[in-house]
Coordinates of C-alpha atoms in Angstrom, one line a residue:
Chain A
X1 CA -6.9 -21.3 16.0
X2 CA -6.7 -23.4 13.0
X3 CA -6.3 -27.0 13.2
X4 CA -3.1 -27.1 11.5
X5 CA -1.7 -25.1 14.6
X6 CA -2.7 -27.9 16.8
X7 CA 0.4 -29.6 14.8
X8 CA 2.9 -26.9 16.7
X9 CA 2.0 -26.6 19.6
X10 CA 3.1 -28.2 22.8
X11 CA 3.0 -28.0 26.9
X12 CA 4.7 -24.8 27.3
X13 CA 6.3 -25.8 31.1
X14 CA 9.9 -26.3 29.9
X15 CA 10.1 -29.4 32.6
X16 CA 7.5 -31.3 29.9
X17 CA 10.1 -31.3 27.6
X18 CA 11.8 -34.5 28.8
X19 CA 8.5 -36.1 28.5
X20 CA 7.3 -37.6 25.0
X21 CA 3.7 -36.5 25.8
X22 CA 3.8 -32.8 25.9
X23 CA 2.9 -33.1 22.3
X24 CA 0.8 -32.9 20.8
X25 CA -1.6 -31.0 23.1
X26 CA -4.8 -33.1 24.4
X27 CA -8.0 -31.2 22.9
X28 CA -11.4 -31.9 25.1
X29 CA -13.6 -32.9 21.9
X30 CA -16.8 -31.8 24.8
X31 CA -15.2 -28.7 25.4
X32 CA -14.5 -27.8 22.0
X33 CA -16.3 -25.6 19.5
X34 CA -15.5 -25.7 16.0
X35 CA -16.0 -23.4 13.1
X36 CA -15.3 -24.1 9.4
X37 CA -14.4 -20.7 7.0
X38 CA -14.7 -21.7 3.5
X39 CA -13.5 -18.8 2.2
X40 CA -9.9 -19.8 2.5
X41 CA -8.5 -20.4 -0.6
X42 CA -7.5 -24.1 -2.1
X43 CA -3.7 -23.5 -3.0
X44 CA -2.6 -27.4 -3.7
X45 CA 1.2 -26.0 -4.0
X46 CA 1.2 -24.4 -0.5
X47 CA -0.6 -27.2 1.3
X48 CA 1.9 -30.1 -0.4
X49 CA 5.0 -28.2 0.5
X50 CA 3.0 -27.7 4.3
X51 CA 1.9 -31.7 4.4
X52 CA 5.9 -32.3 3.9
X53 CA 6.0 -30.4 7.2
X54 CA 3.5 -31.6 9.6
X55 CA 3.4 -35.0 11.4
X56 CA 0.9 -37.1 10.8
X57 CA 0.8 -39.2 14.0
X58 CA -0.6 -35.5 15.8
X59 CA -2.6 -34.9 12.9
X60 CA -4.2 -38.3 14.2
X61 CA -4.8 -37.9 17.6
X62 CA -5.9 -34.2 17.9
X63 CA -8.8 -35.1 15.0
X64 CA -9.5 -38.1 17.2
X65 CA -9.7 -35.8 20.1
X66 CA -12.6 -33.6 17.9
X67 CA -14.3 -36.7 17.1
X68 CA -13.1 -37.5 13.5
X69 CA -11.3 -40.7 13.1
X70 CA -11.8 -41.0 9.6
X71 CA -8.4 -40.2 8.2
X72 CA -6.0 -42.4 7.2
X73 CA -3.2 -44.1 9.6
X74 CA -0.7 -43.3 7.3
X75 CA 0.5 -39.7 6.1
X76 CA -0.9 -39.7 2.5
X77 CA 2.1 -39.7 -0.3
X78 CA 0.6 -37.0 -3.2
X79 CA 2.9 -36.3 -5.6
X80 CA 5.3 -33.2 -5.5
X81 CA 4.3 -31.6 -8.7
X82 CA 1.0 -30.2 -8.9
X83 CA 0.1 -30.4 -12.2
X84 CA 0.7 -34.6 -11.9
X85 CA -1.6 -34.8 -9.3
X86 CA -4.4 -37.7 -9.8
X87 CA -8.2 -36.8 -9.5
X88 CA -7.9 -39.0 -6.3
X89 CA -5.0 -37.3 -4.7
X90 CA -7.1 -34.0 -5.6
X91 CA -9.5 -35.4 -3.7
X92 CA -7.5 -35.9 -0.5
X93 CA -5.7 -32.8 -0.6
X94 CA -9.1 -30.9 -1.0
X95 CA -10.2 -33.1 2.2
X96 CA -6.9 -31.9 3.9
X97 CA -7.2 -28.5 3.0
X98 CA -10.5 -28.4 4.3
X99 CA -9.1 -29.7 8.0
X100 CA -6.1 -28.2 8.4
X101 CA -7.3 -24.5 7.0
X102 CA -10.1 -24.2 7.3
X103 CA -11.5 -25.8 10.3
X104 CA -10.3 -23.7 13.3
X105 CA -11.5 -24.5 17.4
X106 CA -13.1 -21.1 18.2
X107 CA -13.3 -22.0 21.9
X108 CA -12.0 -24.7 23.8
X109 CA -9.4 -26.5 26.2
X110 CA -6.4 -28.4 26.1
X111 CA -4.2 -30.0 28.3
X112 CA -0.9 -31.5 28.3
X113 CA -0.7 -35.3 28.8
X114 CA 2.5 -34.9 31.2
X115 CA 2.1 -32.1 33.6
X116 CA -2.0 -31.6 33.2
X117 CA -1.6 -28.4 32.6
X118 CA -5.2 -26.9 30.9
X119 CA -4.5 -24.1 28.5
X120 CA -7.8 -22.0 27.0
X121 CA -8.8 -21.0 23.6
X122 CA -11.4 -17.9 23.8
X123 CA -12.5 -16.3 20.7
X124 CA -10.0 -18.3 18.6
X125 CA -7.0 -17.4 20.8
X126 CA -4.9 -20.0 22.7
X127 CA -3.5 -18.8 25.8
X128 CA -0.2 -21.0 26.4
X129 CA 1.2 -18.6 29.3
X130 CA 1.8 -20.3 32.9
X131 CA 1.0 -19.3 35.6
X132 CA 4.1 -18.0 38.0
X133 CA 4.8 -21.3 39.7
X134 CA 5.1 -23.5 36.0
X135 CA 7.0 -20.5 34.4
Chain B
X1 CA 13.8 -9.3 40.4
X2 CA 14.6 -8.8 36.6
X3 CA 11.2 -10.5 35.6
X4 CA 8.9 -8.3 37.8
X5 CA 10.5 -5.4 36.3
X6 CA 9.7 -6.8 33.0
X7 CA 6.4 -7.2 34.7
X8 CA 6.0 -3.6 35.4
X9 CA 7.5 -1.7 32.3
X10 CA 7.0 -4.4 29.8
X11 CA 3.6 -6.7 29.9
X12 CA 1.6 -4.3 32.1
X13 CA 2.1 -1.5 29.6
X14 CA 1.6 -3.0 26.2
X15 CA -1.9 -4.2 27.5
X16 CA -2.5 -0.9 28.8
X17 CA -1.4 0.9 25.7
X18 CA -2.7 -2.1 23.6
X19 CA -5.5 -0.3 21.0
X20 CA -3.4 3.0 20.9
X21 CA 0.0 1.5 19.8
X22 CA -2.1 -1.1 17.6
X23 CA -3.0 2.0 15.4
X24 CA 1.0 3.5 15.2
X25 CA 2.1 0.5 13.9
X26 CA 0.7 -0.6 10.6
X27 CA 3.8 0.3 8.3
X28 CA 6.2 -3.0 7.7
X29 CA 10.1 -2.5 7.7
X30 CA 11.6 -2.8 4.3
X31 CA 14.1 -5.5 5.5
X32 CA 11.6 -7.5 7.3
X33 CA 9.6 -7.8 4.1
X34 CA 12.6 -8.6 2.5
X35 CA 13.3 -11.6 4.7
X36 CA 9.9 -13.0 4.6
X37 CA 9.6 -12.6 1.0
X38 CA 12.8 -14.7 0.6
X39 CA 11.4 -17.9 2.3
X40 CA 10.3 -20.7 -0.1
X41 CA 7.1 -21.7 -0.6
X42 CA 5.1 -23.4 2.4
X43 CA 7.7 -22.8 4.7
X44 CA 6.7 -22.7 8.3
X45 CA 7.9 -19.9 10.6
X46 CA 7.4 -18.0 14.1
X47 CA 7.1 -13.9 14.6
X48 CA 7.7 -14.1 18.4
X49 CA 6.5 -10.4 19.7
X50 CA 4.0 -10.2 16.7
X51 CA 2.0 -7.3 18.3
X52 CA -0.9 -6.5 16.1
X53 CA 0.1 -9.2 14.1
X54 CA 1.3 -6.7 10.7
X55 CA 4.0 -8.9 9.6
X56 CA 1.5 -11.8 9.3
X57 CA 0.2 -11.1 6.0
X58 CA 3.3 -10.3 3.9
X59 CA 3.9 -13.7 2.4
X60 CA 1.1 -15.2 1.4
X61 CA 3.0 -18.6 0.8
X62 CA 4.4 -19.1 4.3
X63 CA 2.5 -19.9 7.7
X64 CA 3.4 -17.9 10.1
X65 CA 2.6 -18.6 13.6
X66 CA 2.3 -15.0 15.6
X67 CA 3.0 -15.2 19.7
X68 CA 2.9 -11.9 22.2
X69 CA 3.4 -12.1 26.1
X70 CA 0.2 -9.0 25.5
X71 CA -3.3 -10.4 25.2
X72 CA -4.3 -7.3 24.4
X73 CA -2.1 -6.9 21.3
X74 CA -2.8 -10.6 20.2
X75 CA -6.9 -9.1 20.7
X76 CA -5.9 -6.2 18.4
X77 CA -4.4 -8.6 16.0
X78 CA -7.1 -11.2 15.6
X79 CA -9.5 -7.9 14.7
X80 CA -7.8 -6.5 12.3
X81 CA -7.3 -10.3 10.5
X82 CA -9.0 -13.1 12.0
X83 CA -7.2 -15.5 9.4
X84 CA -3.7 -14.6 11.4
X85 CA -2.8 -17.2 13.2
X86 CA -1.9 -16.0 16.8
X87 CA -1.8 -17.1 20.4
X88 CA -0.7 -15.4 23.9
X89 CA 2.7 -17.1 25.0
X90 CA 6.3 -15.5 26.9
X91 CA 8.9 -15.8 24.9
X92 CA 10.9 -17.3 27.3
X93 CA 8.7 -20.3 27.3
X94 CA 7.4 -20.4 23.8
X95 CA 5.1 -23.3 23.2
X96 CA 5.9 -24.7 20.0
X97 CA 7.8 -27.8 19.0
X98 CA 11.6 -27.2 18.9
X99 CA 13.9 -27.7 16.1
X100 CA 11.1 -27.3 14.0
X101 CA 10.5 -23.9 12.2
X102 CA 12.0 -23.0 8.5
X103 CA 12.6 -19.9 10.1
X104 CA 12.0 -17.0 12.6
X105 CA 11.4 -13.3 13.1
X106 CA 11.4 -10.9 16.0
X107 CA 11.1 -7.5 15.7
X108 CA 11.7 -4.7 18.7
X109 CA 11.0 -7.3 20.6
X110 CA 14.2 -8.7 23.0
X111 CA 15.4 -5.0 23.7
X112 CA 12.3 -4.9 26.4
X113 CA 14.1 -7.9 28.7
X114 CA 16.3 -6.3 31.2
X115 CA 19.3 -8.0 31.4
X116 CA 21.9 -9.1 29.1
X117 CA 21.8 -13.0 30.5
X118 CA 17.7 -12.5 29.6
X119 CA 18.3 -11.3 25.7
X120 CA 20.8 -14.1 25.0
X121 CA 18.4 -16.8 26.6
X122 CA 15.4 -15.5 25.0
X123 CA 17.1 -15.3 21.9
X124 CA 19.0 -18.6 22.2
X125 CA 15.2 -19.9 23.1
X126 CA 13.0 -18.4 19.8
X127 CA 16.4 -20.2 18.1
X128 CA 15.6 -23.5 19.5
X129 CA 12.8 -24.1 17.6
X130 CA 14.2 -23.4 14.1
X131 CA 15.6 -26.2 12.2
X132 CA 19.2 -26.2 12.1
X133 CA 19.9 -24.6 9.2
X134 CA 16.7 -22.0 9.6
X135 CA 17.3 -18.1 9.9
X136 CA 16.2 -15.9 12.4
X137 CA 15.4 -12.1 12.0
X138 CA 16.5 -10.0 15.3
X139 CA 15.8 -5.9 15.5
X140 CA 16.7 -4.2 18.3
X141 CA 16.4 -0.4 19.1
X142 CA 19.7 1.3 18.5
X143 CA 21.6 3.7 21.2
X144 CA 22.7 5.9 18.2
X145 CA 19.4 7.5 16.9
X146 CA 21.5 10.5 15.6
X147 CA 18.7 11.7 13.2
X148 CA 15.6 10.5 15.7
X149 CA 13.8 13.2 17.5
X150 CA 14.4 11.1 20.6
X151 CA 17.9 11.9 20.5
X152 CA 19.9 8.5 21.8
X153 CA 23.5 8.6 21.0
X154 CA 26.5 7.0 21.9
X155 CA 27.6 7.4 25.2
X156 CA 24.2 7.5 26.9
X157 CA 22.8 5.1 29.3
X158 CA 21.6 1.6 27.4
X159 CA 19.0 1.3 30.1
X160 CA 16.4 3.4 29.5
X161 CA 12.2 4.1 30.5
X162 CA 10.7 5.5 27.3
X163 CA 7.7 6.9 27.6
X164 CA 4.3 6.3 25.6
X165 CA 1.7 8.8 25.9
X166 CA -1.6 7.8 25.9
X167 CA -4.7 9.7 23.9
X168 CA -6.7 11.9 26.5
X169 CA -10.1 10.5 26.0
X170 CA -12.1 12.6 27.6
X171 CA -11.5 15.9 25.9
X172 CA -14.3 19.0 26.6
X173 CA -15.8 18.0 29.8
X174 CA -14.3 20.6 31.9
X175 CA -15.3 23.6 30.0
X176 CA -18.0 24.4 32.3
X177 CA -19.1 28.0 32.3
X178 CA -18.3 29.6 36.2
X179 CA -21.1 28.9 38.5
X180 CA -23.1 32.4 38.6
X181 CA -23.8 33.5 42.3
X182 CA -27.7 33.5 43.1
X183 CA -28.3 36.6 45.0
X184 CA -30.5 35.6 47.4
X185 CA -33.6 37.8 47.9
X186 CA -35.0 38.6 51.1
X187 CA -38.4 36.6 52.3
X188 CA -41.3 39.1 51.7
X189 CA -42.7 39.0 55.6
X190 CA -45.7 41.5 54.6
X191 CA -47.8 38.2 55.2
X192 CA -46.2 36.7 58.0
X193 CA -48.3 38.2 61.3
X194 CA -45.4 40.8 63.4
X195 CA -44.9 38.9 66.3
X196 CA -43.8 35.8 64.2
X197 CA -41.4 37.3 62.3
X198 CA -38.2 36.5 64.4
X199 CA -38.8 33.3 64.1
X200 CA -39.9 32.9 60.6
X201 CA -36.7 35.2 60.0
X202 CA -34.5 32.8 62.3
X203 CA -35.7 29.6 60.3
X204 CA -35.3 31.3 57.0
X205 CA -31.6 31.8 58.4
X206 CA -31.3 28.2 58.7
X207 CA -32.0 26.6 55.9
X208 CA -30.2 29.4 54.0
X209 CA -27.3 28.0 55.9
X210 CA -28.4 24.7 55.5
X211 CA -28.6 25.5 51.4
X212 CA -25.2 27.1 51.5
X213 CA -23.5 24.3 53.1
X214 CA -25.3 21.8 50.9
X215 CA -23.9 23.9 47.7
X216 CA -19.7 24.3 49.6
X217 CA -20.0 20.4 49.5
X218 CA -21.0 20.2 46.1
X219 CA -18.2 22.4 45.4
X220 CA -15.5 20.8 47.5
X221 CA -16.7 17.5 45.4
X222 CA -16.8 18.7 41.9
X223 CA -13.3 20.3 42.9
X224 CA -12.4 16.3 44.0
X225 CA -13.3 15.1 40.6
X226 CA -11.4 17.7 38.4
X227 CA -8.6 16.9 40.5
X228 CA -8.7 13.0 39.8
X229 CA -9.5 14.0 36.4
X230 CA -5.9 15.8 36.6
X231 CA -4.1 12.5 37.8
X232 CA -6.0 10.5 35.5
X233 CA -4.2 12.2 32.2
X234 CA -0.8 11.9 34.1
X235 CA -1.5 8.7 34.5
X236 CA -1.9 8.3 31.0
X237 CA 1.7 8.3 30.4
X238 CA 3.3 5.2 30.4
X239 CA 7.2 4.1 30.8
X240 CA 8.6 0.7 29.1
X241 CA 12.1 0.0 29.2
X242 CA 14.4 -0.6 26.7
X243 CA 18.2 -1.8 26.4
X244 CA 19.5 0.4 23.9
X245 CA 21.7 -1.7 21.6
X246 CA 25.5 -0.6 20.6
X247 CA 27.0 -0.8 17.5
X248 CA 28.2 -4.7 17.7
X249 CA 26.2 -5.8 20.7
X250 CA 23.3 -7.6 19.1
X251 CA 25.8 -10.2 17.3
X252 CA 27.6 -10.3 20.2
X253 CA 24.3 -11.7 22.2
X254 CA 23.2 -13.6 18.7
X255 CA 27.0 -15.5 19.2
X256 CA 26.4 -16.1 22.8
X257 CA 23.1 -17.4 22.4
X258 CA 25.1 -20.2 19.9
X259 CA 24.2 -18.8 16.4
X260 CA 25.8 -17.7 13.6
X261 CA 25.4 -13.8 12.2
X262 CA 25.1 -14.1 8.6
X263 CA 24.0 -10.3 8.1
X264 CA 23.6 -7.6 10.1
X265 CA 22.8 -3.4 9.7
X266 CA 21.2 -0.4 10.5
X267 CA 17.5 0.5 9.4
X268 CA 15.5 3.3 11.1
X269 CA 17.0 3.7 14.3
X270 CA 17.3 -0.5 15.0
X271 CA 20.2 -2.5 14.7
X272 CA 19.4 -6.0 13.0
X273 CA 20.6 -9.3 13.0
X274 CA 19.9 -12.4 10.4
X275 CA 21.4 -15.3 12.7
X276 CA 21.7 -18.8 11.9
X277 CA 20.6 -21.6 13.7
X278 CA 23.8 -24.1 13.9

């Protein structure tokens, strides 16, 4: 699962939904095992419209959660068009590229902040079904 | 219950069948393409039902999120393209943020729940995580399959058990020659003193017996297994239901589930929808 995914995902017991913390997801930073694919390819347009897309605040706290709290409190504005981008906001979308895309957790656990509810990743796959008595 | 039925004729059999129908399905629907090829660069979207995941790759410039309800399809998926990114959820309680999505797709996907009330909530769910605004791709199997060699036509019964059968996997293993009988020679008694011959002859008796016995079991139990064999391969055939959809029905359900149709037609035996999230 890439780490971008992490920005889509909630607590999938409908009940959480009343709640402000069935998002985003709490990752066990112990528990989780992380892999980084460089072969995904570097496409600034696709990753600017993306950014536009994604909140940053989860961005925060799941990269917190995997032990990185390097990144910036505040969602980076890069300008639109991509051939008026600085060598510094190159820089950062590079950096961004290479967490959201390519790092994926290849196994792992999460749980939801509300309901505690621990959801798997094995082999790269999150399993968000519930068992018969949350569904 | 309608969700143990689902159970039974729906999840159980798509994991069961999961590698076989994995390598039917590789050819993408013209319409489908279409639709994903129409979203704007970076969009985000859902494929709710994404099976093996083919519908993943079409647009490069979108990220598609892929859910199943099989784990075994969403297996077959991340092997053929571990860059798709898929997870297991129902789509009944999908786990990603709602009102979110640029758009969303689901393909032969909400003619497997088994009552009306059940399509227009799962549809009316998949819809509440697009962004008002956002369009969402339905296909359903059609009732009037004219041309297919299936044969479904107006008037029939919507509910149906269609059946999937499974590869034999075992092929050549019964084609054993028939057992030759062993004529059984006589003891030679020439060295066997006279007056111990009746008995030799009497325990030669038994364990012929005992030998003949030995081989009826071995029969009966190599008879047991071809049997089982037999059941296995009807087992192999599998039923998952489907609500056939009628001309008209799947807007009707799209409306009920609070959306509006902005297309709808007929490819390859599926009606399809292009709703809008209002």
């Amino acid at each position: 699962m890439k780490f971008l995914t992490t920005n889509f995902l909630k607590c999938s017991v409908s009940a959480c939904d009343i709640s402000n913390d069935n998002f985003p997801l709490q990752y066990d930073g112990s528990k989780c095992k992380l892999v980084q694919n460089e072969d995904i390819e570097f496409r600034p347009e696709f990753l600017l419209n993306i950014l536009d897309r994604i909140e940053w605040s989860a961005i925060l706290q799941v990269a917190a959660d995997l032990g990185n709290t390097s990144l910036p409190p505040n969602k980076p504005k890069l300008n639109i068009n991509v051939d008026e981008l600085t060598e510094e906001e190159q820089i950062i979308l590079r950096d961004l590229h290479t967490l959201l895309l390519q790092t994926s957790i290849v196994e792992g656990e999460m749980k939801c902040k509300n309901c505690g509810h621990v959801y798997y990743i094995k082999n790269s796959i999150p399993n968000l079904l519930l068992p018969p008595h949350l569904a | 219950m309608a969700s143990a039925k689902e159970e039974e004729y729906v999840h159980k059999v798509y994991n069961e069948i999961a590698s076989h129908f994995s390598q039917t399905r590789y050819k993408p629907w013209p319409i489908v393409t279409k639709f994903l090829n129409d979203q704007t660069m970076g969009s985000i979207g859902i494929d709710v039902g994404c099976g093996n995941g083919k519908y993943l790759n079409i647009n490069p410039d979108v990220f598609i999120i892929g859910s199943d309800r099989s784990d075994g399809l969403i297996s077959c998926a991340h092997e053929i393209n571990n860059d798709y990114n898929v997870l297991v959820a129902d789509g009944m309680n999908l786990p990603h943020r709602d009102n979110t999505f640029d758009f969303a797709i689901s393909i032969a996907v909400v003619h497997h729940w088994t009552t009306r009330e059940r399509r227009i909530q799962a549809i009316n769910h998949t819809l509440s995580k697009v962004k008002v605004g956002g369009q969402f791709l339905i296909y359903c199997w059609a009732l009037e399959q004219g041309s297919s060699r299936r044969g479904y036509h107006e008037g029939m019964e919507q509910d149906v058990f269609v059946p999937w059968v499974l590869q034999e996997k075992n092929k050549g293993s019964s084609t054993q020659g028939k057992k030759k009988k062993k004529s059984i020679a006589k003891p030679d008694l020439t060295a066997i003193p006279p007056h111990e011959r009746a008995d030799f002859m009497a325990k030669w008796k038994e364990d012929q017996e005992k030998l003949r016995q030995e081989e009826l079991k071995k029969e009966q139990e190599e008879e047991e297994s071809k049997q089982k064999k037999e059941e296995e391969k009807a087992d192999a055939t599998k039923y998952r239901f489907y609500h056939l959809y009628r001309e008209g029905e799947l807007e009707e359900d799209c409306i009920s589930a609070g959306a509006e149709v902005v297309s709808t037609g007929y490819e390859k035996d599926n009606w399809y929808v292009i709703a809008k999230k209002l």
